[in-house]
Amino acid sequence: MSRTRLTEDQITAALADLPHWTRTGEALTRTAETASFPTAIKVVDAVAEQAEALDHHPDIDIRWRTLTFVLSTHSAGGLTGLDFTLAHLIDQALDTAS
Ligand SMILES: C[C@H](O)[C@H](O)[C@H]1CNC2=NC(N)=NC(=O)C2=N1
């Protein structure tokens, strides 16, 4: 997966498949409430494994059972295909936990 910045048209098209995600400047953001604090930590753990495998890492804010993920490719200074790949993996981790 490329670390090349996507064009505005590519970003708009890719966001169409990610209804839970919002574009926040040069990043993608999703906030999700899980069933409990342990569930939130399990999701974070699953996402950590995926992120390591991808060598692409989200910013994660944990507040009791609410998680906020912020995705951006720091080396590219914006959004790349990796951010969208990771967003789909995070959606799957949240679905699996619920
Ligand atoms: C060397 C390694 O590929 C880089 O440091 C990776 C690691 N994870 C990363 N994660 C994110 N979100 N952006 C990056 O630019 C980035 N760079």
Coordinates of N, CA, C and O and ligand atoms in Angstrom, one line a residue:
M1 N 0.9 -1.2 0.0 CA 0.0 0.0 0.0 C 0.9 1.2 0.0 O 1.9 1.3 0.7
S2 N 0.5 2.2 -0.8 CA 1.4 3.3 -1.0 C 1.3 4.4 0.1 O 0.2 4.6 0.7
R3 N 2.4 5.0 0.3 CA 2.5 6.1 1.3 C 2.4 7.5 0.5 O 2.9 8.5 1.0
T4 N 1.9 7.4 -0.7 CA 1.8 8.6 -1.5 C 0.5 9.3 -1.2 O -0.6 8.6 -1.0
R5 N 0.5 10.6 -1.0 CA -0.7 11.3 -0.7 C -1.8 11.1 -1.7 O -1.5 11.2 -2.9
L6 N -3.0 10.9 -1.3 CA -4.1 10.8 -2.2 C -4.6 12.2 -2.7 O -4.5 13.2 -2.0
T7 N -5.2 12.2 -3.8 CA -5.9 13.4 -4.3 C -7.2 13.6 -3.6 O -7.8 12.7 -3.0
E8 N -7.7 14.8 -3.7 CA -9.0 15.1 -3.1 C -10.1 14.2 -3.7 O -11.0 13.7 -2.9
D9 N -10.1 13.9 -5.0 CA -11.1 13.1 -5.6 C -10.9 11.6 -5.0 O -11.9 11.0 -4.7
Q10 N -9.7 11.2 -4.9 CA -9.5 9.8 -4.3 C -10.0 9.8 -2.8 O -10.6 8.8 -2.4
I11 N -9.7 10.8 -2.1 CA -10.2 10.9 -0.7 C -11.7 10.8 -0.6 O -12.3 10.1 0.2
T12 N -12.4 11.7 -1.4 CA -13.8 11.7 -1.4 C -14.4 10.3 -1.8 O -15.3 9.8 -1.1
A13 N -13.8 9.7 -2.8 CA -14.3 8.4 -3.2 C -14.1 7.3 -2.1 O -15.0 6.5 -1.8
A14 N -12.9 7.3 -1.5 CA -12.6 6.3 -0.4 C -13.5 6.5 0.8 O -13.9 5.6 1.5
L15 N -13.8 7.8 1.1 CA -14.7 8.1 2.3 C -16.1 7.5 2.1 O -16.8 7.3 3.1
A16 N -16.5 7.4 0.9 CA -17.9 6.9 0.7 C -18.1 5.5 1.3 O -19.2 5.1 1.6
D17 N -17.0 4.7 1.4 CA -17.1 3.4 2.0 C -16.9 3.3 3.5 O -16.8 2.3 4.1
L18 N -16.7 4.5 4.1 CA -16.4 4.6 5.5 C -17.4 5.6 6.2 O -17.0 6.7 6.6
P19 N -18.6 5.1 6.4 CA -19.6 6.1 6.9 C -19.4 6.5 8.3 O -19.9 7.6 8.8
H20 N -18.6 5.8 9.1 CA -18.3 6.2 10.5 C -17.2 7.1 10.6 O -16.9 7.6 11.7
W21 N -16.5 7.4 9.6 CA -15.3 8.2 9.6 C -15.5 9.6 9.1 O -16.3 9.8 8.1
T22 N -14.9 10.6 9.7 CA -15.0 12.0 9.3 C -13.6 12.5 8.9 O -12.6 12.1 9.5
R23 N -13.6 13.3 7.9 CA -12.3 13.9 7.5 C -12.1 15.1 8.4 O -13.0 16.0 8.5
T24 N -10.9 15.1 9.1 CA -10.6 16.2 10.0 C -9.3 16.8 9.5 O -8.2 16.4 9.9
G25 N -9.3 17.7 8.6 CA -8.1 18.3 8.0 C -7.4 17.2 7.2 O -7.9 16.6 6.3
E26 N -6.1 17.0 7.6 CA -5.3 16.0 6.9 C -5.4 14.6 7.6 O -4.4 13.9 7.6
A27 N -6.5 14.3 8.2 CA -6.7 13.1 9.0 C -8.1 12.5 8.8 O -9.0 13.2 8.3
L28 N -8.2 11.3 9.2 CA -9.5 10.6 9.3 C -9.8 10.4 10.8 O -8.9 9.9 11.5
T29 N -11.0 10.6 11.3 CA -11.3 10.4 12.7 C -12.6 9.6 12.9 O -13.6 9.8 12.1
R30 N -12.5 8.7 13.8 CA -13.8 7.9 14.2 C -13.8 7.8 15.7 O -12.8 7.4 16.3
T31 N -14.9 8.2 16.3 CA -15.1 7.9 17.8 C -16.2 6.8 17.9 O -17.2 6.8 17.1
A32 N -15.9 5.9 18.8 CA -16.9 4.8 19.0 C -17.0 4.4 20.5 O -15.9 4.4 21.2
E33 N -18.2 4.2 20.9 CA -18.4 3.7 22.3 C -18.5 2.2 22.3 O -19.3 1.6 21.6
T34 N -17.7 1.6 23.2 CA -17.8 0.1 23.3 C -18.6 -0.2 24.5 O -19.0 0.6 25.3
A35 N -18.8 -1.5 24.7 CA -19.7 -2.0 25.8 C -19.1 -1.7 27.2 O -19.9 -1.6 28.2
S36 N -17.8 -1.7 27.3 CA -17.2 -1.6 28.6 C -15.7 -1.2 28.4 O -15.2 -1.2 27.3
F37 N -15.1 -0.8 29.5 CA -13.6 -0.5 29.4 C -12.8 -1.7 29.0 O -11.9 -1.5 28.1
P38 N -13.0 -2.9 29.5 CA -12.2 -4.0 29.0 C -12.4 -4.3 27.5 O -11.5 -4.6 26.8
T39 N -13.6 -4.1 27.0 CA -13.9 -4.2 25.6 C -13.1 -3.2 24.8 O -12.5 -3.5 23.8
A40 N -13.1 -2.0 25.3 CA -12.3 -0.9 24.6 C -10.8 -1.3 24.5 O -10.2 -1.1 23.5
I41 N -10.3 -1.8 25.6 CA -8.9 -2.2 25.6 C -8.6 -3.4 24.7 O -7.6 -3.4 24.0
K42 N -9.6 -4.3 24.6 CA -9.4 -5.4 23.6 C -9.4 -4.9 22.2 O -8.6 -5.4 21.4
V43 N -10.2 -3.9 21.9 CA -10.2 -3.3 20.5 C -8.9 -2.7 20.3 O -8.3 -2.9 19.2
V44 N -8.4 -1.9 21.3 CA -7.1 -1.2 21.1 C -6.0 -2.3 20.9 O -5.1 -2.1 20.0
D45 N -6.1 -3.4 21.6 CA -5.1 -4.4 21.4 C -5.1 -5.1 20.0 O -4.1 -5.3 19.4
A46 N -6.3 -5.3 19.6 CA -6.5 -5.9 18.2 C -5.9 -4.9 17.2 O -5.2 -5.3 16.2
V47 N -6.3 -3.6 17.3 CA -5.8 -2.6 16.4 C -4.3 -2.5 16.4 O -3.7 -2.3 15.4
A48 N -3.7 -2.6 17.6 CA -2.3 -2.5 17.8 C -1.6 -3.6 16.9 O -0.6 -3.3 16.3
E49 N -2.1 -4.8 17.0 CA -1.5 -5.9 16.2 C -1.6 -5.6 14.7 O -0.7 -5.8 14.0
Q50 N -2.8 -5.1 14.3 CA -3.0 -4.8 12.9 C -2.0 -3.7 12.4 O -1.5 -3.7 11.3
A51 N -1.9 -2.7 13.3 CA -1.1 -1.5 13.0 C 0.4 -1.9 12.8 O 1.1 -1.5 11.9
E52 N 0.8 -2.8 13.7 CA 2.2 -3.3 13.6 C 2.4 -4.1 12.3 O 3.5 -3.9 11.7
A53 N 1.5 -4.9 12.0 CA 1.6 -5.7 10.8 C 1.7 -4.8 9.6 O 2.4 -5.1 8.6
L54 N 0.9 -3.7 9.6 CA 0.9 -2.8 8.5 C 2.0 -1.8 8.5 O 2.2 -1.0 7.6
D55 N 2.7 -1.7 9.7 CA 3.7 -0.6 10.0 C 3.0 0.8 9.7 O 3.6 1.6 9.1
H56 N 1.8 0.9 10.3 CA 1.1 2.2 10.2 C 0.3 2.3 11.4 O -0.5 1.4 11.7
H57 N 0.4 3.4 12.1 CA -0.1 3.5 13.5 C -1.1 4.6 13.7 O -0.8 5.8 13.4
P58 N -2.2 4.3 14.4 CA -3.2 5.4 14.6 C -2.8 6.1 15.9 O -2.2 5.6 16.8
D59 N -3.3 7.4 16.0 CA -3.4 8.0 17.3 C -4.7 7.5 18.0 O -5.7 7.5 17.3
I60 N -4.6 7.2 19.2 CA -5.8 6.6 19.9 C -6.0 7.3 21.2 O -5.1 7.4 22.1
D61 N -7.2 7.8 21.4 CA -7.6 8.4 22.7 C -8.6 7.5 23.4 O -9.6 7.1 22.8
I62 N -8.3 7.1 24.6 CA -9.1 6.2 25.4 C -9.7 7.0 26.6 O -9.0 7.5 27.4
R63 N -11.1 7.0 26.6 CA -11.8 7.7 27.7 C -12.8 6.7 28.2 O -13.9 6.6 27.6
W64 N -12.5 6.0 29.3 CA -13.4 4.9 29.8 C -13.7 4.0 28.6 O -12.8 3.2 28.2
R65 N -14.9 3.9 28.1 CA -15.2 3.0 27.1 C -15.4 3.6 25.7 O -16.0 3.0 24.8
T66 N -15.0 4.9 25.6 CA -15.1 5.6 24.3 C -13.7 5.7 23.7 O -12.7 6.2 24.4
L67 N -13.6 5.3 22.5 CA -12.3 5.3 21.7 C -12.4 6.3 20.6 O -13.4 6.4 19.9
T68 N -11.3 7.1 20.4 CA -11.2 8.0 19.3 C -9.9 7.7 18.5 O -8.9 7.7 19.1
F69 N -10.1 7.3 17.3 CA -8.9 7.0 16.4 C -8.7 8.2 15.4 O -9.7 8.6 14.8
V70 N -7.5 8.6 15.3 CA -7.2 9.6 14.3 C -6.0 9.0 13.4 O -5.0 8.6 13.9
L71 N -6.3 9.0 12.1 CA -5.4 8.4 11.1 C -4.8 9.4 10.2 O -5.6 10.2 9.6
S72 N -3.5 9.4 10.0 CA -2.9 10.3 9.0 C -1.5 9.7 8.8 O -1.0 9.0 9.6
T73 N -1.0 9.9 7.6 CA 0.4 9.4 7.3 C 1.4 10.6 7.5 O 1.5 11.5 6.7
H74 N 2.0 10.5 8.7 CA 2.9 11.6 9.1 C 4.0 11.9 8.1 O 4.3 13.0 7.8
S75 N 4.6 10.8 7.6 CA 5.7 11.0 6.6 C 5.3 11.6 5.3 O 6.1 12.3 4.7
A76 N 4.0 11.5 5.0 CA 3.5 12.1 3.7 C 2.8 13.4 4.0 O 2.5 14.2 3.1
G77 N 2.5 13.7 5.3 CA 1.9 15.0 5.6 C 0.4 15.0 5.2 O -0.1 16.1 4.9
G78 N -0.2 13.9 5.1 CA -1.6 13.8 4.7 C -2.1 12.4 4.6 O -1.6 11.5 5.2
L79 N -3.2 12.3 3.9 CA -3.9 11.0 3.8 C -3.4 10.1 2.7 O -3.2 10.6 1.5
T80 N -3.1 8.9 3.0 CA -2.7 7.9 1.9 C -3.6 6.7 2.0 O -4.4 6.5 2.9
G81 N -3.4 5.8 1.1 CA -4.1 4.5 1.1 C -4.0 3.7 2.4 O -4.9 3.0 2.8
L82 N -2.9 3.9 3.0 CA -2.7 3.2 4.3 C -3.7 3.6 5.4 O -4.1 2.8 6.2
D83 N -4.0 4.9 5.4 CA -5.0 5.4 6.4 C -6.4 4.8 6.1 O -7.1 4.4 7.0
F84 N -6.7 4.6 4.9 CA -8.0 4.0 4.5 C -8.0 2.5 4.8 O -9.0 1.9 5.3
T85 N -6.9 1.8 4.5 CA -6.8 0.4 4.9 C -6.9 0.2 6.4 O -7.7 -0.7 6.9
L86 N -6.2 1.1 7.2 CA -6.3 0.9 8.6 C -7.7 1.3 9.1 O -8.2 0.6 10.1
A87 N -8.4 2.3 8.5 CA -9.7 2.6 8.9 C -10.7 1.4 8.8 O -11.5 1.1 9.7
H88 N -10.5 0.7 7.7 CA -11.4 -0.5 7.5 C -11.1 -1.6 8.5 O -12.0 -2.3 9.1
L89 N -9.8 -1.8 8.9 CA -9.4 -2.7 9.9 C -10.0 -2.4 11.3 O -10.4 -3.2 12.0
I90 N -9.9 -1.1 11.6 CA -10.5 -0.6 12.9 C -12.0 -0.8 12.9 O -12.6 -1.3 13.9
D91 N -12.7 -0.6 11.8 CA -14.1 -0.9 11.7 C -14.4 -2.3 12.0 O -15.3 -2.7 12.8
Q92 N -13.6 -3.2 11.5 CA -13.7 -4.7 11.7 C -13.5 -5.0 13.2 O -14.2 -5.8 13.7
A93 N -12.5 -4.4 13.7 CA -12.2 -4.7 15.2 C -13.3 -4.2 16.1 O -13.7 -4.9 17.0
L94 N -13.9 -3.1 15.7 CA -15.0 -2.6 16.5 C -16.3 -3.5 16.3 O -17.0 -3.8 17.3
D95 N -16.5 -3.9 15.1 CA -17.6 -4.8 14.8 C -17.5 -6.1 15.5 O -18.4 -6.7 16.1
T96 N -16.2 -6.7 15.5 CA -16.0 -8.0 16.2 C -16.2 -7.9 17.7 O -16.7 -8.8 18.3
A97 N -15.9 -6.7 18.3 CA -16.0 -6.5 19.7 C -17.5 -6.3 20.2 O -17.8 -6.5 21.3
S98 N -18.3 -5.9 19.2 CA -19.7 -5.5 19.6 C -20.7 -6.7 19.6 O -20.4 -7.7 19.0
Ligands
LIG1 C1 9.8 3.6 9.5 C2 8.3 3.4 9.5 O1 7.8 2.9 8.4 C3 7.6 4.8 9.8 O2 8.1 5.4 10.9 C4 6.1 4.6 9.9 C5 5.6 4.0 11.2 N1 4.2 4.3 11.4 C6 3.6 5.4 10.9 N2 2.3 5.6 11.2 C7 1.7 6.7 10.7 N3 0.4 7.0 11.0 N4 2.4 7.6 9.9 C8 3.7 7.4 9.5 O3 4.2 8.2 8.8 C9 4.3 6.2 10.0 N5 5.5 5.9 9.7

